[in-house]
Amino acid sequence: MDSTFSALRINPHRLQSNFAALSAIGATPEGGVNRPALNTAHLEARQWFRQRAMEAGLDFRVDSAGNHSALLTCTDPAAPTLLLGSHLDSVPNGGRFDGALGVLAALEVLCTVKDFGLTLPVNLEAIDFTDEEGTLVGLLGSAALAGHLTPQDLQSPRGGRDALLDGLACAGLTETGLLAARRDPATLAGYLELHIEQGPRLIQVGADIGVVTAIVGIASHRLAFTGRADHAGTTPMPDRLDAAQGAAAFTLAVRQMVMDEFPECVANVGALHLEPGAFNIVPARAVLALECRSADPSIFDPLEAALLERARLEAERFGLGLEIEFLGKHAPAPMSALAQQAITEAAEALDLRHIPLASGAGHDAQSLAPLCPAGMIFVPSVGGASHAPREFTEWQDCINGANVLLHAALRIGLHIS
Amino acid sequence: MDSTFSALRINPHRLQSNFAALSAIGATPEGGVNRPALNTAHLEARQWFRQRAMEAGLDFRVDSAGNHSALLTCTDPAAPTLLLGSHLDSVPNGGRFDGALGVLAALEVLCTVKDFGLTLPVNLEAIDFTDEEGTLVGLLGSAALAGHLTPQDLQSPRGGRDALLDGLACAGLTETGLLAARRDPATLAGYLELHIEQGPRLIQVGADIGVVTAIVGIASHRLAFTGRADHAGTTPMPDRLDAAQGAAAFTLAVRQMVMDEFPECVANVGALHLEPGAFNIVPARAVLALECRSADPSIFDPLEAALLERARLEAERFGLGLEIEFLGKHAPAPMSALAQQAITEAAEALDLRHIPLASGAGHDAQSLAPLCPAGMIFVPSVGGASHAPREFTEWQDCINGANVLLHAALRIGLHIS
């Protein structure tokens, strides 16, 4: 690598100052942020990002999916663009680092390259994707940019159709715009994203940097076990068709099956409610939210099939009906070898301990993976915590991650040339 | 028994006409009624009851707990009163028979006795108790009349304190009045209640009449299993403290324990919800509604204790915390031998097939049982259905039940003299 570049480092003071300013937008008393996509705080954070980019002398662009980008263009009008980014939205009552760190580090990389007057053969773009967390539609902005978004995705969104329409109206976006936001893959040199790990593994093994090998596939279903409402005092136990029994047996089975038969995977029954839901009425209906994840494409489909088959067996065992509503699926997304190599070399050049690992969480990088060389850099999460106000990453780890992002970007940018 | 009385029968046409008129008040499109205590329809039903009693030439009385009574007084001013009754309120979206049949049959007994100009040595009182179903406070009116109601019962009512205060205000009632509604047991000759079985047993064995031996005790608890919210993608399965696992294991255990170890009892997990309740967050908290019932005082406490101990074990097994909130308890209430005998003899005199059985549901008779000879008459419920619009009892069974009520009342009235 060019020795001109190898001594380059991001400006940690500017990064930290930006992080503090952004963390104040939508700040919660518990120390986190509440910026679900397109809420007031989220729109304010995007406004702040635009302002900061303009002040840094960068161009700014908002596409028809609402993705916000700071741009550092090169002199060649035909040059491809290397995207660096993440997202400024959070889960409700989330943490300060998830997404925000990646956008700020991307902005910092552009500022650093600009400060040092480097000329790269690619455009650099620091992008903030719309609604990564799926308050309205999971990975909305990156899916739109990748051209994966379908009208069907918008008809039955995870957060409900009304919330989607309200959110779009607030942000001045339209469904037509979302469906037209596709970028031509030929114009993209790659995508790199810095993110907190959101898990315990880097700290468990004492590593500074995670080189992400793949992003897990996620399948979501809503299952309803259906029985019969009866008086809970007068109906003998053996005569009941108690929907809660099927749901309970399945909830236990999910955990045990994954641990025994799919040890590299995870699954969760994250919501469950009984209807009609009274002390003295045998539950007629038990509705639960099921999610399963695997980074291995050869295991992902068998995992999903095995869980659904088990739900059928548990329903049958208790004489219940079963309704399965498929809510969506992202295939496992391997990260590109080129990106993994660039990140690994950057970590080594910076003398940082690194390990390869799969991401158990979904990320915008999985939308980009089919289009261009995509890669992710993880930094340690204290206690593995995420999606919660206690989410925390040591400041030195944030700096390390931003420097790895800088050097991986330089490597890919130079490789392209 | 006096042969003057033995040929007496209630007037089935008047009973049916009253039943049709009452069923129209708060009628639902599904064929049931929606008369939760002190809602508009319930107050209208009480108004109708008062009107019908006045038209029949009976006296009418409303006590300070809102209990509504039609009265047929005897000539002896020192005579005790034989109460006959049930309740006009329903569960939300309930059936036409539960409670209503008992009040109408009681009114019909008074009208029959009056029509025939019989002179009894007791006053007869057809009483409609306030809020038997516990929309606000379970067995509110009968507990108040029995003097069991405490200020504590009114501080944390099942339906919430605000609903109680609103309901009382609508009905012109006060807490002071509720707490002062006690009747002197010395003035009571007994209490008889006709009710639908709300279960399948009478029809299963081909009986016309159930002679209730006891009313089950009911204990209610809210249990919260507490774990830790974690990212459901990035937290390995063995590292989770998943509150849903404890709740699920307990829900299965409740059914199995009751069937194996307490075969004459029932228990129900009727409500369950997970917090925060998202697809991608490991549940931090699982809150469930537990109810258990037994008619046998020697089994009731051990049943409750065994279930709570099992909850502790399941919490421990999954590394979870457990919070137990006690919500209330009614002890099992044996029906009086005198009342059971009167009902049995009445059924035999009417040539009706009868069996003894325990009531799995709570009833106002359990409030009265400690005060005076109390008894209940059950008539068959088609399909065992209750607390639902499909609740149904054949009309001949309603007539049979009202005639048994009449003759059991005459027997007790004459026995008193």
Tab-separated table of N, CA, C and O in Angstrom, chain B residues 96-156:
chain	number	residue	atom	x	y	z
B	96	ARG	N	-77.315	-15.544	27.500
B	96	ARG	CA	-78.585	-15.045	28.034
B	96	ARG	C	-79.005	-15.710	29.338
B	96	ARG	O	-79.877	-15.224	30.041
B	97	PHE	N	-78.428	-16.899	29.644
B	97	PHE	CA	-78.953	-17.724	30.731
B	97	PHE	C	-78.234	-17.525	32.068
B	97	PHE	O	-78.857	-17.589	33.121
B	98	ASP	N	-76.927	-17.320	31.992
B	98	ASP	CA	-76.091	-17.242	33.192
B	98	ASP	C	-76.561	-16.096	34.086
B	98	ASP	O	-76.438	-14.930	33.734
B	99	GLY	N	-77.127	-16.438	35.256
B	99	GLY	CA	-77.597	-15.406	36.187
B	99	GLY	C	-79.035	-15.014	35.936
B	99	GLY	O	-79.882	-15.103	36.828
B	100	ALA	N	-79.328	-14.627	34.692
B	100	ALA	CA	-80.668	-14.135	34.362
B	100	ALA	C	-81.741	-15.176	34.672
B	100	ALA	O	-82.800	-14.865	35.235
B	101	LEU	N	-81.462	-16.429	34.319
B	101	LEU	CA	-82.458	-17.477	34.564
B	101	LEU	C	-82.795	-17.566	36.050
B	101	LEU	O	-83.964	-17.724	36.424
B	102	GLY	N	-81.790	-17.454	36.897
B	102	GLY	CA	-82.012	-17.583	38.336
B	102	GLY	C	-82.848	-16.456	38.910
B	102	GLY	O	-83.689	-16.672	39.791
B	103	VAL	N	-82.618	-15.237	38.412
B	103	VAL	CA	-83.393	-14.099	38.904
B	103	VAL	C	-84.847	-14.212	38.437
B	103	VAL	O	-85.782	-14.002	39.219
B	104	LEU	N	-85.019	-14.572	37.160
B	104	LEU	CA	-86.381	-14.676	36.619
B	104	LEU	C	-87.148	-15.818	37.277
B	104	LEU	O	-88.355	-15.694	37.545
B	105	ALA	N	-86.468	-16.937	37.540
B	105	ALA	CA	-87.137	-18.057	38.200
B	105	ALA	C	-87.527	-17.666	39.616
B	105	ALA	O	-88.613	-18.031	40.097
B	106	ALA	N	-86.673	-16.895	40.302
B	106	ALA	CA	-86.991	-16.436	41.658
B	106	ALA	C	-88.230	-15.536	41.624
B	106	ALA	O	-89.165	-15.692	42.431
B	107	LEU	N	-88.243	-14.611	40.667
B	107	LEU	CA	-89.405	-13.728	40.513
B	107	LEU	C	-90.658	-14.559	40.227
B	107	LEU	O	-91.737	-14.320	40.793
B	108	GLU	N	-90.491	-15.575	39.373
B	108	GLU	CA	-91.619	-16.419	38.997
B	108	GLU	C	-92.156	-17.198	40.207
B	108	GLU	O	-93.375	-17.372	40.350
B	109	VAL	N	-91.240	-17.645	41.081
B	109	VAL	CA	-91.674	-18.355	42.291
B	109	VAL	C	-92.532	-17.419	43.149
B	109	VAL	O	-93.614	-17.796	43.633
B	110	LEU	N	-92.093	-16.175	43.323
B	110	LEU	CA	-92.869	-15.224	44.134
B	110	LEU	C	-94.243	-14.988	43.499
B	110	LEU	O	-95.268	-14.970	44.198
B	111	CYS	N	-94.263	-14.815	42.173
B	111	CYS	CA	-95.530	-14.578	41.477
B	111	CYS	C	-96.465	-15.780	41.613
B	111	CYS	O	-97.677	-15.631	41.817
B	112	THR	N	-95.875	-16.986	41.500
B	112	THR	CA	-96.677	-18.207	41.612
B	112	THR	C	-97.308	-18.307	43.000
B	112	THR	O	-98.509	-18.584	43.147
B	113	VAL	N	-96.475	-18.103	44.020
B	113	VAL	CA	-96.975	-18.181	45.396
B	113	VAL	C	-98.066	-17.124	45.613
B	113	VAL	O	-99.115	-17.391	46.223
B	114	LYS	N	-97.836	-15.940	45.063
B	114	LYS	CA	-98.814	-14.862	45.214
B	114	LYS	C	-100.103	-15.185	44.463
B	114	LYS	O	-101.209	-15.026	44.999
B	115	ASP	N	-99.958	-15.677	43.208
B	115	ASP	CA	-101.123	-16.031	42.379
B	115	ASP	C	-102.049	-16.996	43.111
B	115	ASP	O	-103.272	-16.885	43.039
B	116	PHE	N	-101.409	-17.971	43.753
B	116	PHE	CA	-102.207	-19.006	44.392
B	116	PHE	C	-102.636	-18.619	45.801
B	116	PHE	O	-103.294	-19.380	46.489
B	117	GLY	N	-102.264	-17.440	46.233
B	117	GLY	CA	-102.703	-16.937	47.527
B	117	GLY	C	-102.199	-17.760	48.699
B	117	GLY	O	-102.840	-17.833	49.747
B	118	LEU	N	-101.030	-18.402	48.491
B	118	LEU	CA	-100.483	-19.210	49.582
B	118	LEU	C	-99.954	-18.329	50.697
B	118	LEU	O	-99.421	-17.259	50.443
B	119	THR	N	-100.100	-18.808	51.904
B	119	THR	CA	-99.525	-18.102	53.048
B	119	THR	C	-98.385	-18.937	53.604
B	119	THR	O	-98.584	-20.080	54.002
B	120	LEU	N	-97.176	-18.369	53.550
B	120	LEU	CA	-95.999	-19.070	54.070
B	120	LEU	C	-95.544	-18.394	55.355
B	120	LEU	O	-95.796	-17.211	55.559
B	121	PRO	N	-94.857	-19.156	56.192
B	121	PRO	CA	-94.351	-18.559	57.439
B	121	PRO	C	-93.035	-17.800	57.249
B	121	PRO	O	-92.382	-17.471	58.220
B	122	VAL	N	-92.645	-17.571	56.030
B	122	VAL	CA	-91.410	-16.805	55.748
B	122	VAL	C	-91.716	-15.745	54.699
B	122	VAL	O	-92.666	-15.873	53.917
B	123	ASN	N	-90.929	-14.679	54.720
B	123	ASN	CA	-90.941	-13.745	53.592
B	123	ASN	C	-90.169	-14.373	52.437
B	123	ASN	O	-89.179	-15.074	52.650
B	124	LEU	N	-90.616	-14.124	51.230
B	124	LEU	CA	-89.858	-14.551	50.052
B	124	LEU	C	-89.249	-13.319	49.393
B	124	LEU	O	-89.924	-12.296	49.229
B	125	GLU	N	-87.986	-13.421	49.005
B	125	GLU	CA	-87.298	-12.287	48.385
B	125	GLU	C	-86.552	-12.778	47.156
B	125	GLU	O	-85.706	-13.667	47.262
B	126	ALA	N	-86.895	-12.212	45.991
B	126	ALA	CA	-86.187	-12.551	44.743
B	126	ALA	C	-85.113	-11.491	44.542
B	126	ALA	O	-85.428	-10.333	44.281
B	127	ILE	N	-83.848	-11.894	44.668
B	127	ILE	CA	-82.775	-10.908	44.704
B	127	ILE	C	-81.843	-11.011	43.490
B	127	ILE	O	-81.497	-12.098	43.035
B	128	ASP	N	-81.500	-9.843	42.982
B	128	ASP	CA	-80.526	-9.715	41.886
B	128	ASP	C	-79.275	-9.088	42.487
B	128	ASP	O	-79.259	-7.905	42.813
B	129	PHE	N	-78.209	-9.888	42.622
B	129	PHE	CA	-76.979	-9.402	43.257
B	129	PHE	C	-76.148	-8.546	42.288
B	129	PHE	O	-76.079	-8.829	41.091
B	130	THR	N	-75.490	-7.540	42.832
B	130	THR	CA	-74.635	-6.644	42.040
B	130	THR	C	-73.313	-7.328	41.674
B	130	THR	O	-72.618	-7.835	42.556
B	131	ASP	N	-72.990	-7.315	40.376
B	131	ASP	CA	-71.655	-7.705	39.871
B	131	ASP	C	-71.189	-9.075	40.326
B	131	ASP	O	-70.071	-9.231	40.819
B	132	GLU	N	-72.036	-10.083	40.095
B	132	GLU	CA	-71.578	-11.441	40.392
B	132	GLU	C	-70.356	-11.785	39.560
B	132	GLU	O	-69.427	-12.445	40.022
B	133	GLU	N	-70.356	-11.337	38.304
B	133	GLU	CA	-69.294	-11.758	37.381
B	133	GLU	C	-67.948	-11.115	37.679
B	133	GLU	O	-66.932	-11.505	37.100
B	134	GLY	N	-67.936	-10.102	38.539
B	134	GLY	CA	-66.641	-9.538	38.900
B	134	GLY	C	-66.057	-8.602	37.870
B	134	GLY	O	-64.841	-8.496	37.746
B	135	THR	N	-66.912	-7.909	37.121
B	135	THR	CA	-66.399	-6.872	36.222
B	135	THR	C	-65.633	-5.843	37.051
B	135	THR	O	-64.584	-5.358	36.653
B	136	LEU	N	-66.173	-5.540	38.220
B	136	LEU	CA	-65.531	-4.580	39.122
B	136	LEU	C	-64.888	-5.326	40.293
B	136	LEU	O	-63.680	-5.292	40.469
B	137	VAL	N	-65.705	-6.034	41.053
B	137	VAL	CA	-65.235	-6.822	42.204
B	137	VAL	C	-66.053	-8.109	42.219
B	137	VAL	O	-67.282	-8.047	42.249
B	138	GLY	N	-65.409	-9.254	42.187
B	138	GLY	CA	-66.128	-10.532	42.129
B	138	GLY	C	-67.105	-10.696	43.278
B	138	GLY	O	-66.758	-10.430	44.431
B	139	LEU	N	-68.346	-11.125	42.973
B	139	LEU	CA	-69.383	-11.367	43.983
B	139	LEU	C	-69.623	-10.137	44.860
B	139	LEU	O	-69.912	-10.263	46.058
B	140	LEU	N	-69.536	-8.958	44.253
B	140	LEU	CA	-69.597	-7.711	45.025
B	140	LEU	C	-70.849	-7.613	45.892
B	140	LEU	O	-70.763	-7.391	47.108
B	141	GLY	N	-72.018	-7.761	45.276
B	141	GLY	CA	-73.268	-7.544	46.012
B	141	GLY	C	-73.510	-8.577	47.083
B	141	GLY	O	-73.937	-8.239	48.194
B	142	SER	N	-73.239	-9.845	46.787
B	142	SER	CA	-73.512	-10.880	47.791
B	142	SER	C	-72.484	-10.823	48.926
B	142	SER	O	-72.827	-11.073	50.087
B	143	ALA	N	-71.247	-10.473	48.588
B	143	ALA	CA	-70.236	-10.322	49.651
B	143	ALA	C	-70.606	-9.158	50.565
B	143	ALA	O	-70.438	-9.235	51.789
B	144	ALA	N	-71.140	-8.079	49.969
B	144	ALA	CA	-71.554	-6.923	50.774
B	144	ALA	C	-72.706	-7.305	51.689
B	144	ALA	O	-72.715	-7.002	52.887
B	145	LEU	N	-73.692	-8.024	51.126
B	145	LEU	CA	-74.844	-8.447	51.922
B	145	LEU	C	-74.415	-9.377	53.061
B	145	LEU	O	-74.958	-9.331	54.168
B	146	ALA	N	-73.414	-10.228	52.759
B	146	ALA	CA	-72.950	-11.174	53.783
B	146	ALA	C	-72.044	-10.505	54.810
B	146	ALA	O	-71.691	-11.113	55.823
B	147	GLY	N	-71.624	-9.269	54.519
B	147	GLY	CA	-70.730	-8.573	55.444
B	147	GLY	C	-69.273	-8.996	55.297
B	147	GLY	O	-68.445	-8.741	56.162
B	148	HIS	N	-68.948	-9.656	54.178
B	148	HIS	CA	-67.553	-10.088	53.955
B	148	HIS	C	-66.694	-9.023	53.293
B	148	HIS	O	-65.478	-9.143	53.253
B	149	LEU	N	-67.345	-8.043	52.677
B	149	LEU	CA	-66.595	-7.076	51.874
B	149	LEU	C	-65.732	-6.204	52.780
B	149	LEU	O	-66.190	-5.730	53.818
B	150	THR	N	-64.476	-5.995	52.374
B	150	THR	CA	-63.565	-5.168	53.176
B	150	THR	C	-63.143	-3.939	52.375
B	150	THR	O	-63.198	-3.953	51.136
B	151	PRO	N	-62.714	-2.885	53.065
B	151	PRO	CA	-62.190	-1.712	52.341
B	151	PRO	C	-61.042	-2.103	51.404
B	151	PRO	O	-60.883	-1.525	50.339
B	152	GLN	N	-60.252	-3.117	51.803
B	152	GLN	CA	-59.139	-3.568	50.954
B	152	GLN	C	-59.659	-4.111	49.619
B	152	GLN	O	-59.048	-3.892	48.577
B	153	ASP	N	-60.790	-4.846	49.682
B	153	ASP	CA	-61.362	-5.383	48.436
B	153	ASP	C	-61.648	-4.259	47.450
B	153	ASP	O	-61.587	-4.448	46.232
B	154	LEU	N	-62.005	-3.099	47.989
B	154	LEU	CA	-62.390	-1.973	47.127
B	154	LEU	C	-61.176	-1.151	46.699
B	154	LEU	O	-61.247	-0.396	45.729
B	155	GLN	N	-60.056	-1.329	47.406
B	155	GLN	CA	-58.860	-0.552	47.051
B	155	GLN	C	-58.153	-1.112	45.825
B	155	GLN	O	-57.612	-0.361	45.023
B	156	SER	N	-58.114	-2.447	45.695
B	156	SER	CA	-57.422	-3.027	44.533
B	156	SER	C	-58.348	-4.024	43.848
B	156	SER	O	-58.110	-5.214	43.863
